[in-house]
Short mmCIF file of C-alpha atoms and ligand atoms in Angstrom, two decimals:
data_model
loop_
_atom_site.label_atom_id
_atom_site.label_comp_id
_atom_site.label_asym_id
_atom_site.label_seq_id
_atom_site.Cartn_x
_atom_site.Cartn_y
_atom_site.Cartn_z
CA UNK Y 1 37.54 41.16 62.31
CA UNK Y 2 38.91 37.85 61.09
CA UNK Y 3 36.45 35.00 60.54
CA UNK Y 4 38.05 31.99 62.23
CA UNK Y 5 35.57 29.63 60.58
CA UNK Y 6 36.43 30.66 56.99
CA UNK Y 7 38.71 28.47 54.83
CA UNK Y 8 42.42 29.34 55.10
CA UNK Y 9 43.98 31.39 52.31
CA UNK Y 10 47.46 32.57 51.39
CA UNK Y 11 48.09 36.32 51.36
CA UNK Y 12 49.63 37.64 48.15
CA UNK Y 13 49.62 41.29 47.11
CA UNK Y 14 46.85 42.12 49.58
CA UNK Y 15 44.54 39.40 48.24
CA UNK Y 16 43.43 36.05 49.70
CA UNK Y 17 44.62 33.22 47.43
CA UNK Y 18 43.39 29.63 47.32
CA UNK Y 19 45.23 26.70 45.76
CA UNK Y 20 44.04 23.31 44.55
CA UNK Y 21 46.79 21.55 46.49
CA UNK Y 22 46.08 21.39 50.24
CA UNK Y 23 48.20 20.71 53.28
CA UNK Y 24 46.85 18.52 56.13
CA UNK Y 25 47.41 19.95 59.58
CA UNK Y 26 47.53 17.55 62.55
CA UNK Y 27 46.50 18.32 66.13
CA UNK Y 28 49.38 16.78 68.14
CA UNK Y 29 47.14 16.18 71.16
CA UNK Y 30 45.09 13.67 69.11
CA UNK Y 31 47.51 12.73 66.32
CA UNK Y 32 44.69 13.42 63.82
CA UNK Y 33 44.22 15.87 60.94
CA UNK Y 34 41.95 18.71 62.04
CA UNK Y 35 42.32 21.31 59.26
CA UNK Y 36 43.63 21.94 55.75
CA UNK Y 37 45.23 24.96 54.16
CA UNK Y 38 46.56 25.95 50.72
CA UNK Y 39 50.15 25.19 49.68
CA UNK Y 40 52.14 27.73 47.69
CA UNK Y 41 54.34 26.64 44.80
CA UNK Y 42 56.68 28.46 42.41
CA UNK Y 43 53.85 30.52 40.82
CA UNK Y 44 52.55 31.83 44.15
CA UNK Y 45 56.10 32.60 45.24
CA UNK Y 46 56.81 34.58 42.04
CA UNK Y 47 53.53 36.49 42.51
CA UNK Y 48 54.38 37.29 46.13
CA UNK Y 49 57.89 38.48 45.22
CA UNK Y 50 56.49 40.70 42.43
CA UNK Y 51 53.85 42.15 44.81
CA UNK Y 52 56.44 42.80 47.50
CA UNK Y 53 58.81 44.49 45.05
CA UNK Y 54 55.98 46.75 43.80
CA UNK Y 55 54.99 47.70 47.36
CA UNK Y 56 58.61 48.37 48.36
CA UNK Y 57 58.84 51.73 46.51
CA UNK Y 58 56.13 53.43 48.57
CA UNK Y 59 56.82 51.55 51.84
CA UNK Y 60 60.51 52.50 51.99
CA UNK Y 61 59.60 56.15 51.37
CA UNK Y 62 57.63 56.32 54.65
CA UNK Y 63 59.30 57.61 57.80
CA UNK Y 64 60.15 55.32 60.70
CA UNK Y 65 57.34 56.97 62.67
CA UNK Y 66 54.81 56.26 59.93
CA UNK Y 67 55.85 52.62 59.71
CA UNK Y 68 55.81 52.37 63.52
CA UNK Y 69 52.17 53.55 63.45
CA UNK Y 70 51.24 50.67 61.11
CA UNK Y 71 53.03 48.21 63.40
CA UNK Y 72 51.21 49.62 66.45
CA UNK Y 73 47.86 48.99 64.70
CA UNK Y 74 48.97 45.46 63.91
CA UNK Y 75 49.99 44.84 67.54
CA UNK Y 76 46.60 46.11 68.73
CA UNK Y 77 44.85 43.77 66.26
CA UNK Y 78 46.90 40.83 67.56
CA UNK Y 79 45.84 41.64 71.12
CA UNK Y 80 42.20 42.06 70.05
CA UNK Y 81 42.26 38.56 68.51
CA UNK Y 82 44.34 36.98 71.28
CA UNK Y 83 41.73 34.42 72.37
CA UNK Y 84 40.87 32.81 68.99
CA UNK Y 85 44.48 33.00 67.81
CA UNK Y 86 45.68 31.32 71.02
CA UNK Y 87 43.13 28.50 70.71
CA UNK Y 88 44.17 27.89 67.11
CA UNK Y 89 47.86 27.98 68.04
CA UNK Y 90 47.24 25.38 70.74
CA UNK Y 91 45.32 23.14 68.33
CA UNK Y 92 48.09 23.09 65.76
CA UNK Y 93 51.13 23.39 68.04
CA UNK Y 94 50.05 21.68 71.25
CA UNK Y 95 51.21 24.08 73.99
CA UNK Y 96 48.82 24.89 76.86
CA UNK Y 97 46.46 27.70 75.85
CA UNK Y 98 47.87 30.03 78.54
CA UNK Y 99 51.30 29.71 76.91
CA UNK Y 100 49.70 30.40 73.51
CA UNK Y 101 48.10 33.56 74.89
CA UNK Y 102 51.47 34.63 76.29
CA UNK Y 103 53.06 34.03 72.90
CA UNK Y 104 50.58 36.31 71.15
CA UNK Y 105 50.71 39.06 73.77
CA UNK Y 106 54.48 38.85 73.79
CA UNK Y 107 54.53 39.14 69.99
CA UNK Y 108 52.48 42.32 70.23
CA UNK Y 109 54.66 43.78 73.01
CA UNK Y 110 57.92 42.95 71.27
CA UNK Y 111 56.83 44.39 67.95
CA UNK Y 112 55.86 47.72 69.52
CA UNK Y 113 59.00 47.67 71.68
CA UNK Y 114 61.23 47.33 68.62
CA UNK Y 115 59.70 50.42 67.02
CA UNK Y 116 60.88 52.48 70.00
CA UNK Y 117 64.48 51.91 68.87
CA UNK Y 118 65.89 54.92 67.04
CA UNK Y 119 67.96 54.45 63.91
CA UNK Y 120 69.62 57.52 62.58
CA UNK Y 121 72.15 58.37 59.94
CA UNK Y 122 75.43 59.63 61.32
CA UNK Y 123 77.75 62.41 60.16
CA UNK Y 124 81.24 60.91 60.39
CA UNK Y 125 83.15 63.93 59.13
CA UNK Y 126 82.20 67.52 58.37
CA UNK Y 127 85.16 69.89 57.90
CA UNK Y 128 86.30 72.49 55.37
CA UNK Y 129 87.33 69.77 52.95
CA UNK Y 130 84.83 66.94 53.23
CA UNK Y 131 81.41 65.88 54.38
CA UNK Y 132 80.96 62.15 55.08
CA UNK Y 133 77.64 60.69 56.18
CA UNK Y 134 76.73 57.10 57.02
CA UNK Y 135 73.09 56.28 56.28
CA UNK Y 136 71.10 53.06 56.13
CA UNK Y 137 68.94 51.81 53.27
CA UNK Y 138 66.36 49.03 53.43
CA UNK Y 139 67.45 45.91 51.58
CA UNK Y 140 64.22 45.25 49.64
CA UNK Y 141 62.28 42.03 50.20
CA UNK Y 142 62.89 39.80 53.22
CA UNK Y 143 61.97 36.10 53.24
CA UNK Y 144 61.09 34.94 56.75
CA UNK Y 145 61.18 31.17 57.36
CA UNK Y 146 59.90 29.94 60.73
CA UNK Y 147 59.84 26.65 62.68
CA UNK Y 148 56.93 24.93 64.44
CA UNK Y 149 57.71 25.51 68.11
CA UNK Y 150 56.69 29.16 68.43
CA UNK Y 151 55.32 30.20 65.04
CA UNK Y 152 53.93 33.56 66.17
CA UNK Y 153 56.81 34.84 68.25
CA UNK Y 154 59.45 33.67 65.81
CA UNK Y 155 57.71 35.43 62.92
CA UNK Y 156 57.16 38.69 64.80
CA UNK Y 157 60.82 39.52 65.57
CA UNK Y 158 62.04 39.29 61.95
CA UNK Y 159 58.78 40.66 60.56
CA UNK Y 160 58.85 43.79 62.69
CA UNK Y 161 62.55 44.26 61.95
CA UNK Y 162 61.91 44.02 58.21
CA UNK Y 163 58.84 46.25 58.09
CA UNK Y 164 60.02 48.94 60.51
CA UNK Y 165 63.27 49.38 58.56
CA UNK Y 166 61.36 49.83 55.27
CA UNK Y 167 61.52 46.35 53.76
CA UNK Y 168 58.62 44.27 52.49
CA UNK Y 169 58.29 40.65 53.57
CA UNK Y 170 57.17 37.15 52.67
CA UNK Y 171 56.59 34.78 55.60
CA UNK Y 172 56.76 31.01 55.21
CA UNK Y 173 55.68 29.15 58.36
CA UNK Y 174 56.52 25.51 59.03
CA UNK Y 175 54.26 23.00 57.24
CA UNK Y 176 53.50 21.57 60.72
CA UNK Y 177 52.06 24.89 62.02
CA UNK Y 178 50.88 27.14 59.18
CA UNK Y 179 47.40 28.10 60.42
CA UNK Y 180 47.95 30.82 63.04
CA UNK Y 181 50.37 32.60 60.71
CA UNK Y 182 47.79 32.48 57.88
CA UNK Y 183 45.13 33.99 60.18
CA UNK Y 184 47.61 36.67 61.25
CA UNK Y 185 48.08 37.34 57.53
CA UNK Y 186 44.36 38.05 57.32
CA UNK Y 187 44.71 40.56 60.17
CA UNK Y 188 47.62 42.24 58.39
CA UNK Y 189 45.67 42.42 55.12
CA UNK Y 190 43.35 45.00 56.66
CA UNK Y 191 46.22 47.07 58.07
CA UNK Y 192 49.23 47.17 55.72
CA UNK Y 193 49.31 48.37 52.11
CA UNK Y 194 48.93 45.52 49.58
CA UNK Y 195 52.14 43.57 49.01
CA UNK Y 196 54.05 44.91 52.03
CA UNK Y 197 53.48 41.58 53.74
CA UNK Y 198 52.71 38.24 52.06
CA UNK Y 199 52.09 34.87 53.72
CA UNK Y 200 52.81 31.59 51.91
CA UNK Y 201 52.22 28.22 53.53
CA UNK Y 202 54.25 25.36 52.12
CA UNK Y 203 56.73 22.60 52.70
CA UNK Y 204 60.50 22.54 53.02
CA UNK Y 205 60.89 22.85 49.24
CA UNK Y 206 59.12 26.23 49.35
CA UNK Y 207 61.69 27.38 51.94
CA UNK Y 208 64.47 26.29 49.60
CA UNK Y 209 62.81 28.23 46.73
CA UNK Y 210 62.75 31.40 48.86
CA UNK Y 211 66.45 31.12 49.64
CA UNK Y 212 67.32 30.78 45.93
CA UNK Y 213 64.89 33.40 44.55
CA UNK Y 214 66.70 36.33 42.89
CA UNK Y 215 63.91 38.75 43.87
CA UNK Y 216 64.50 38.20 47.60
CA UNK Y 217 67.31 40.19 49.21
CA UNK Y 218 67.43 38.83 52.75
CA UNK Y 219 66.55 35.61 54.53
CA UNK Y 220 65.72 35.40 58.17
CA UNK Y 221 65.72 31.72 59.06
CA UNK Y 222 64.79 30.20 62.41
CA UNK Y 223 65.15 26.44 62.66
CA UNK Y 224 67.63 23.64 63.02
CA UNK Y 225 71.39 23.89 62.56
CA UNK Y 226 71.34 21.37 59.70
CA UNK Y 227 68.75 23.34 57.72
CA UNK Y 228 70.46 26.62 58.60
CA UNK Y 229 73.60 25.41 56.85
CA UNK Y 230 71.60 24.54 53.72
CA UNK Y 231 69.93 27.97 53.84
CA UNK Y 232 73.27 29.74 54.03
CA UNK Y 233 74.69 27.69 51.15
CA UNK Y 234 71.66 28.44 48.99
CA UNK Y 235 71.70 32.17 49.85
CA UNK Y 236 75.31 32.33 48.69
CA UNK Y 237 74.08 31.94 45.10
CA UNK Y 238 72.59 35.45 45.15
CA UNK Y 239 74.62 36.76 48.11
CA UNK Y 240 71.49 37.35 50.15
CA UNK Y 241 71.98 38.75 53.61
CA UNK Y 242 71.15 36.12 56.24
CA UNK Y 243 70.13 36.04 59.86
CA UNK Y 244 70.20 32.50 61.25
CA UNK Y 245 68.56 31.69 64.60
CA UNK Y 246 69.37 28.01 65.11
CA UNK Y 247 69.31 25.32 67.74
CA UNK Y 248 70.78 25.33 71.22
CA UNK Y 249 71.94 23.03 73.99
CA UNK Y 250 71.75 25.49 76.87
CA UNK Y 251 73.49 24.54 80.10
CA UNK Y 252 72.37 25.83 83.49
CA UNK Y 253 75.14 25.82 86.10
CA UNK Y 254 73.85 25.65 89.68
CA UNK Y 255 76.35 26.74 92.34
CA UNK Y 256 76.37 25.39 95.89
CA UNK Y 257 74.72 28.38 97.63
CA UNK Y 258 71.30 28.36 95.94
CA UNK Y 259 67.85 28.06 97.48
CA UNK Y 260 67.23 24.59 95.99
CA UNK Y 261 63.42 24.58 96.07
CA UNK Y 262 63.17 27.98 94.38
CA UNK Y 263 65.77 27.21 91.69
CA UNK Y 264 64.27 23.77 90.97
CA UNK Y 265 60.88 25.35 90.18
CA UNK Y 266 62.45 27.90 87.83
CA UNK Y 267 64.71 25.37 86.12
CA UNK Y 268 61.95 22.83 85.67
CA UNK Y 269 59.81 25.47 83.96
CA UNK Y 270 62.72 26.67 81.79
CA UNK Y 271 63.42 23.07 80.72
CA UNK Y 272 59.84 21.94 80.07
CA UNK Y 273 57.85 25.01 78.97
CA UNK Y 274 56.26 24.19 75.59
CA UNK Y 275 57.30 20.58 76.40
CA UNK Y 276 60.96 21.59 76.10
CA UNK Y 277 60.51 22.66 72.46
CA UNK Y 278 62.20 26.01 72.89
CA UNK Y 279 65.54 26.92 71.30
CA UNK Y 280 66.66 28.52 74.56
CA UNK Y 281 65.15 25.96 76.94
CA UNK Y 282 67.45 24.64 79.65
CA UNK Y 283 68.70 21.42 78.05
CA UNK Y 284 71.40 20.30 80.53
CA UNK Y 285 71.78 21.10 84.24
CA UNK Y 286 75.19 21.07 85.96
CA UNK Y 287 74.65 20.98 89.73
CA UNK Y 288 77.35 21.37 92.40
CA UNK Y 289 77.78 18.13 94.34
CA UNK Y 290 76.65 19.84 97.59
CA UNK Y 291 73.17 20.49 96.11
CA UNK Y 292 73.02 17.74 93.48
CA UNK Y 293 70.84 15.21 95.36
CA UNK Y 294 68.46 17.84 96.76
CA UNK Y 295 68.08 19.51 93.36
CA UNK Y 296 67.34 16.21 91.59
CA UNK Y 297 64.74 15.35 94.24
CA UNK Y 298 63.09 18.78 93.89
CA UNK Y 299 63.07 18.53 90.07
CA UNK Y 300 61.50 15.06 90.24
CA UNK Y 301 58.84 16.45 92.60
CA UNK Y 302 58.10 19.18 90.03
CA UNK Y 303 57.80 16.54 87.28
CA UNK Y 304 55.27 14.63 89.37
CA UNK Y 305 53.15 17.81 89.71
CA UNK Y 306 52.96 18.33 85.92
CA UNK Y 307 49.58 17.73 84.25
CA UNK Y 308 49.91 16.31 80.74
CA UNK Y 309 47.04 16.72 78.33
CA UNK Y 310 45.38 18.60 75.50
CA UNK Y 311 46.51 22.22 75.69
CA UNK Y 312 42.90 23.41 75.39
CA UNK Y 313 42.14 21.86 78.80
CA UNK Y 314 42.83 24.69 81.29
CA UNK Y 315 44.33 22.26 83.84
CA UNK Y 316 47.06 21.09 81.42
CA UNK Y 317 50.58 22.28 82.22
CA UNK Y 318 52.43 20.17 79.63
CA UNK Y 319 51.12 19.60 76.11
CA UNK Y 320 52.25 17.05 73.52
CA UNK Y 321 55.36 17.10 71.33
CA UNK Y 322 54.42 19.02 68.19
CA UNK Y 323 54.85 16.35 65.50
CA UNK Y 324 55.41 12.64 65.06
CA UNK Y 325 59.00 12.99 63.78
CA UNK Y 326 60.07 14.96 66.86
CA UNK Y 327 58.05 12.63 69.13
CA UNK Y 328 59.99 9.63 67.79
CA UNK Y 329 63.26 11.50 68.21
CA UNK Y 330 62.62 12.39 71.86
CA UNK Y 331 61.59 8.79 72.59
CA UNK Y 332 64.75 7.52 70.90
CA UNK Y 333 66.94 9.88 73.00
CA UNK Y 334 65.08 8.77 76.11
CA UNK Y 335 65.62 5.07 75.28
CA UNK Y 336 69.32 5.77 74.70
CA UNK Y 337 69.53 7.62 78.05
CA UNK Y 338 67.86 4.65 79.80
CA UNK Y 339 70.73 2.41 78.65
CA UNK Y 340 73.36 4.61 80.30
CA UNK Y 341 71.62 6.44 83.15
CA UNK Y 342 68.54 6.46 85.38
CA UNK Y 343 65.18 7.85 84.24
CA UNK Y 344 62.98 9.59 86.80
CA UNK Y 345 59.60 10.10 85.14
CA UNK Y 346 56.74 12.41 86.03
CA UNK Y 347 53.08 11.53 85.60
CA UNK Y 348 52.17 8.92 82.95
CA UNK Y 349 51.12 10.09 79.51
CA UNK Y 350 47.41 10.29 78.59
CA UNK Y 351 45.99 7.41 76.56
CA UNK Y 352 45.22 7.90 72.85
CA UNK Y 353 47.27 8.78 69.79
CA UNK Y 354 48.60 12.17 70.97
CA UNK Y 355 52.37 12.73 70.89
CA UNK Y 356 52.87 12.86 74.68
CA UNK Y 357 56.16 12.35 76.51
CA UNK Y 358 56.28 12.40 80.31
CA UNK Y 359 58.65 14.96 81.85
CA UNK Y 360 61.77 13.01 82.79
CA UNK Y 361 64.85 13.91 84.83
CA UNK Y 362 67.83 11.77 83.87
CA UNK Y 363 70.79 11.17 86.19
CA UNK Y 364 74.01 9.25 85.71
CA UNK Y 365 74.87 10.50 82.19
CA UNK Y 366 78.04 12.10 80.87
CA UNK Y 367 78.95 14.37 77.94
CA UNK Y 368 79.40 11.38 75.64
CA UNK Y 369 75.72 10.43 75.98
CA UNK Y 370 73.35 11.62 73.26
CA UNK Y 371 70.88 13.31 75.63
CA UNK Y 372 73.72 15.55 76.89
CA UNK Y 373 75.51 16.10 73.57
CA UNK Y 374 72.47 16.67 71.30
CA UNK Y 375 69.56 19.12 71.34
CA UNK Y 376 66.64 17.00 72.65
CA UNK Y 377 63.81 19.56 72.12
CA UNK Y 378 61.57 17.67 74.54
CA UNK Y 379 60.75 17.48 78.29
CA UNK Y 380 63.52 14.95 79.06
CA UNK Y 381 66.72 16.44 80.44
CA UNK Y 382 69.93 15.39 82.21
CA UNK Y 383 71.27 16.62 85.56
CA UNK Y 384 75.05 16.27 85.83
CA UNK Y 385 77.23 16.60 88.92
CA UNK Y 386 80.34 18.78 89.37
CA UNK Y 387 82.67 19.63 92.23
CA UNK Y 388 84.86 22.32 90.61
CA UNK Y 389 83.12 25.20 88.84
CA UNK Y 390 85.90 25.46 86.23
CA UNK Y 391 85.16 21.87 85.29
CA UNK Y 392 81.44 22.73 84.93
CA UNK Y 393 82.27 25.70 82.67
CA UNK Y 394 84.50 23.62 80.42
CA UNK Y 395 81.90 20.82 80.18
CA UNK Y 396 79.16 23.37 79.43
CA UNK Y 397 81.33 24.78 76.62
CA UNK Y 398 82.14 21.35 75.20
CA UNK Y 399 79.65 21.68 72.33
CA UNK Y 400 79.24 23.25 68.87
CA UNK Y 401 76.05 24.91 70.11
CA UNK Y 402 76.32 28.40 71.64
CA UNK Y 403 72.83 29.85 71.97
CA UNK Y 404 72.51 30.67 75.69
CA UNK Y 405 73.20 29.45 79.20
CA UNK Y 406 72.66 30.43 82.80
CA UNK Y 407 74.34 30.47 86.19
CA UNK Y 408 72.42 30.22 89.47
CA UNK Y 409 73.81 31.55 92.76
CA UNK Y 410 73.12 34.01 95.60
CA UNK Y 411 76.58 35.49 94.96
CA UNK Y 412 75.80 37.70 91.96
CA UNK Y 413 79.40 38.80 91.33
CA UNK Y 414 80.65 35.23 91.29
CA UNK Y 415 77.76 34.09 89.11
CA UNK Y 416 78.39 36.92 86.67
CA UNK Y 417 82.07 35.98 86.43
CA UNK Y 418 81.10 32.37 85.65
CA UNK Y 419 78.47 33.52 83.12
CA UNK Y 420 81.09 35.58 81.30
CA UNK Y 421 83.04 32.38 80.60
CA UNK Y 422 80.18 30.65 78.78
CA UNK Y 423 80.65 30.56 74.99
CA UNK Y 424 77.10 31.67 74.19
CA UNK Y 425 75.14 34.58 72.72
CA UNK Y 426 73.30 35.17 76.02
CA UNK Y 427 74.48 34.20 79.51
CA UNK Y 428 71.82 34.79 82.14
CA UNK Y 429 72.23 34.94 85.92
CA UNK Y 430 69.40 33.56 88.11
CA UNK Y 431 67.03 33.49 85.11
CA UNK Y 432 66.74 31.72 81.77
CA UNK Y 433 64.77 32.34 78.56
CA UNK Y 434 64.34 36.10 78.92
CA UNK Y 435 64.30 38.25 75.78
CA UNK Y 436 63.53 41.95 75.36
CA UNK Y 437 62.87 44.19 72.36
CA UNK Y 438 65.98 46.29 72.98
CA UNK Y 439 68.34 43.43 73.89
CA UNK Y 440 70.03 41.44 71.09
CA UNK Y 441 69.36 37.71 71.01
CA UNK Y 442 71.15 35.13 68.88
CA UNK Y 443 73.65 32.33 68.83
CA UNK Y 444 77.41 31.96 69.07
CA UNK Y 445 79.17 29.03 67.32
CA UNK Y 446 76.72 26.89 65.29
CA UNK Y 447 73.66 28.31 67.05
CA UNK Y 448 73.38 31.09 64.52
CA UNK Y 449 74.62 34.14 62.70
CA UNK Y 450 73.47 37.63 63.57
CA UNK Y 451 71.02 38.82 66.19
CA UNK Y 452 67.28 39.45 66.48
CA UNK Y 453 65.78 42.42 68.43
CA UNK Y 454 67.63 45.59 69.42
CA UNK Y 455 69.49 47.97 67.16
CA UNK Y 456 71.75 45.11 66.02
CA UNK Y 457 68.73 43.09 64.89
CA UNK Y 458 67.28 46.02 62.95
CA UNK Y 459 70.59 46.83 61.26
CA UNK Y 460 70.57 43.33 59.79
CA UNK Y 461 67.73 44.50 57.49
CA UNK Y 462 69.62 47.59 56.33
CA UNK Y 463 72.51 48.25 53.99
CA UNK Y 464 74.96 50.89 55.21
CA UNK Y 465 75.61 53.57 52.58
CA UNK Y 466 78.29 56.23 52.77
CA UNK Y 467 77.73 59.63 51.16
CA UNK Y 468 81.13 61.29 50.78
CA UNK Y 469 81.31 64.87 49.45
CA UNK Y 470 84.53 66.66 48.51
CA UNK Y 471 83.84 70.31 49.26
CA UNK Y 472 86.90 71.96 47.75
P1 NAD O 501 63.70 22.95 60.49
O1 NAD O 501 65.06 23.45 60.23
O2 NAD O 501 63.35 21.55 60.14
O3 NAD O 501 62.60 23.84 59.73
C1 NAD O 501 62.47 25.24 59.93
C2 NAD O 501 61.81 25.87 58.71
O4 NAD O 501 62.69 25.71 57.59
C3 NAD O 501 60.48 25.25 58.28
O5 NAD O 501 59.63 26.30 57.85
C4 NAD O 501 60.88 24.35 57.11
O6 NAD O 501 59.81 24.13 56.19
C5 NAD O 501 61.98 25.19 56.47
N1 NAD O 501 62.95 24.43 55.66
C6 NAD O 501 63.25 23.12 55.71
N2 NAD O 501 64.21 22.81 54.81
C7 NAD O 501 64.55 23.98 54.20
C8 NAD O 501 65.51 24.32 53.21
N3 NAD O 501 66.32 23.42 52.65
N4 NAD O 501 65.62 25.62 52.85
C9 NAD O 501 64.83 26.58 53.42
N5 NAD O 501 63.90 26.29 54.35
C10 NAD O 501 63.76 25.01 54.75
O7 NAD O 501 63.46 23.26 62.03
P2 NAD O 501 62.24 22.83 62.94
O8 NAD O 501 62.37 21.37 63.21
O9 NAD O 501 60.98 23.37 62.34
O10 NAD O 501 62.52 23.68 64.27
C11 NAD O 501 63.23 23.21 65.36
C12 NAD O 501 64.60 23.82 65.43
O11 NAD O 501 64.52 25.24 65.40
C13 NAD O 501 65.34 23.48 66.70
O12 NAD O 501 66.67 23.13 66.41
C14 NAD O 501 65.31 24.79 67.48
O13 NAD O 501 66.32 24.92 68.44
C15 NAD O 501 65.40 25.80 66.40
N6 NAD O 501 64.92 27.10 66.85
C16 NAD O 501 65.80 28.14 67.01
C17 NAD O 501 65.38 29.37 67.53
C18 NAD O 501 66.33 30.53 67.75
O14 NAD O 501 65.86 31.66 67.91
N7 NAD O 501 67.63 30.33 67.78
C19 NAD O 501 64.04 29.52 67.87
C20 NAD O 501 63.18 28.45 67.71
C21 NAD O 501 63.63 27.23 67.19
#
């Protein structure tokens, strides 16, 4: 069992490691520092890479079934520690504790789900003359860099992919939310062989060091588009393989035949869960003119029902924005929107120094306004009107983002045809923000490169190798 009162430590080569330098971690519900943890530098990174490379020899020699058994034990340990992990996640990240519990349970379910995917070598040719086989080799050491909005879930997808396919890994969580990942490292220490998994907390410069390190073969990066471009440029120096899961500006297109009350509930949740700090949150709504007024009214009613507060309070439905920088950004986008459109705000924010933003539905904007064109990553979102669905599709596609989108209608065939025209990695119908272990997820355009989950996601941690034998 993990002691949640013990000081935080890094995990390197199966051992807890302390450092003199410490990172302050702020609770966004209060705006105050509530914990400290070690910060890794170049020495700790070199040690972690050396430990991972040593562990790689034995780990890659295991069968998929053997590695799946380790992952199953890890998933069970996550579930067994769900309550304290969820409370810690809420303290450092801000989301309501029920959403933190979901994140941990979902991490466990996804990790086990991914180990049900079969990866086999394939005989391409076997005749009198030649035998040609395509097999897959693990890459070596994967560096996993995660953001602050869902630190557990966004570590688990790449981590399971790396470990199940025979790679070792080093995880670097965001400096805003390092604690839950460090505690999960302690859980893993008792389960995995030393060095298979290493956890290093640190700032942005540590992320940059991982991307440049010659002992790391693959980077899985989840974060903003701007940082993703820097990561790719840095990885080019050693031609590391990269998976980039970046930002989004998901549009939801609402056709004229929907049940407005039902769709408003679902859209409000998809736009404001985790206070809108979700890569695949609904970030813009396009509503047909026949339902536009009713939908706006129903969304505003949902906003008024929201309960803002500390995520540890069980009555809270909307927590704070995770950090001051993002808080200022959302407020700036909101102020800009107020100059061009109308703000319809939900309940007022709690008093104190927490980073709270009231859920806000904004009408009267167009594609040239920042709240529509940029990724807001907060509970403030625009509703735009359309009369011709082709116009809605082209406006939804008028962006460099391409993560996901959704179409809402009772006519499934029509909605599916509209969804197929969205330039995104995932186009949902009558749902939004759904991922599954055997379904690839990732971005088109500048929302990313590669996919997480599914066979495609696993193959991104493997190098194809051809064995070609001339028989005659
Ligand atoms: P960010 O890009 O600022 O930071 C992400 C991580 O990268 C952090 O761990 C940070 O320390 C590290 N980092 C910063 N500079 C680096 C560099 N030069 N080299 C290597 N690593 C570096 O992102 P954020 O603000 O933490 O997260 C929010 C963004 O993440 C949003 O745009 C959101 O849409 C995106 N996101 C995408 C997905 C997805 O699956 N597509 C999921 C969640 C979040």
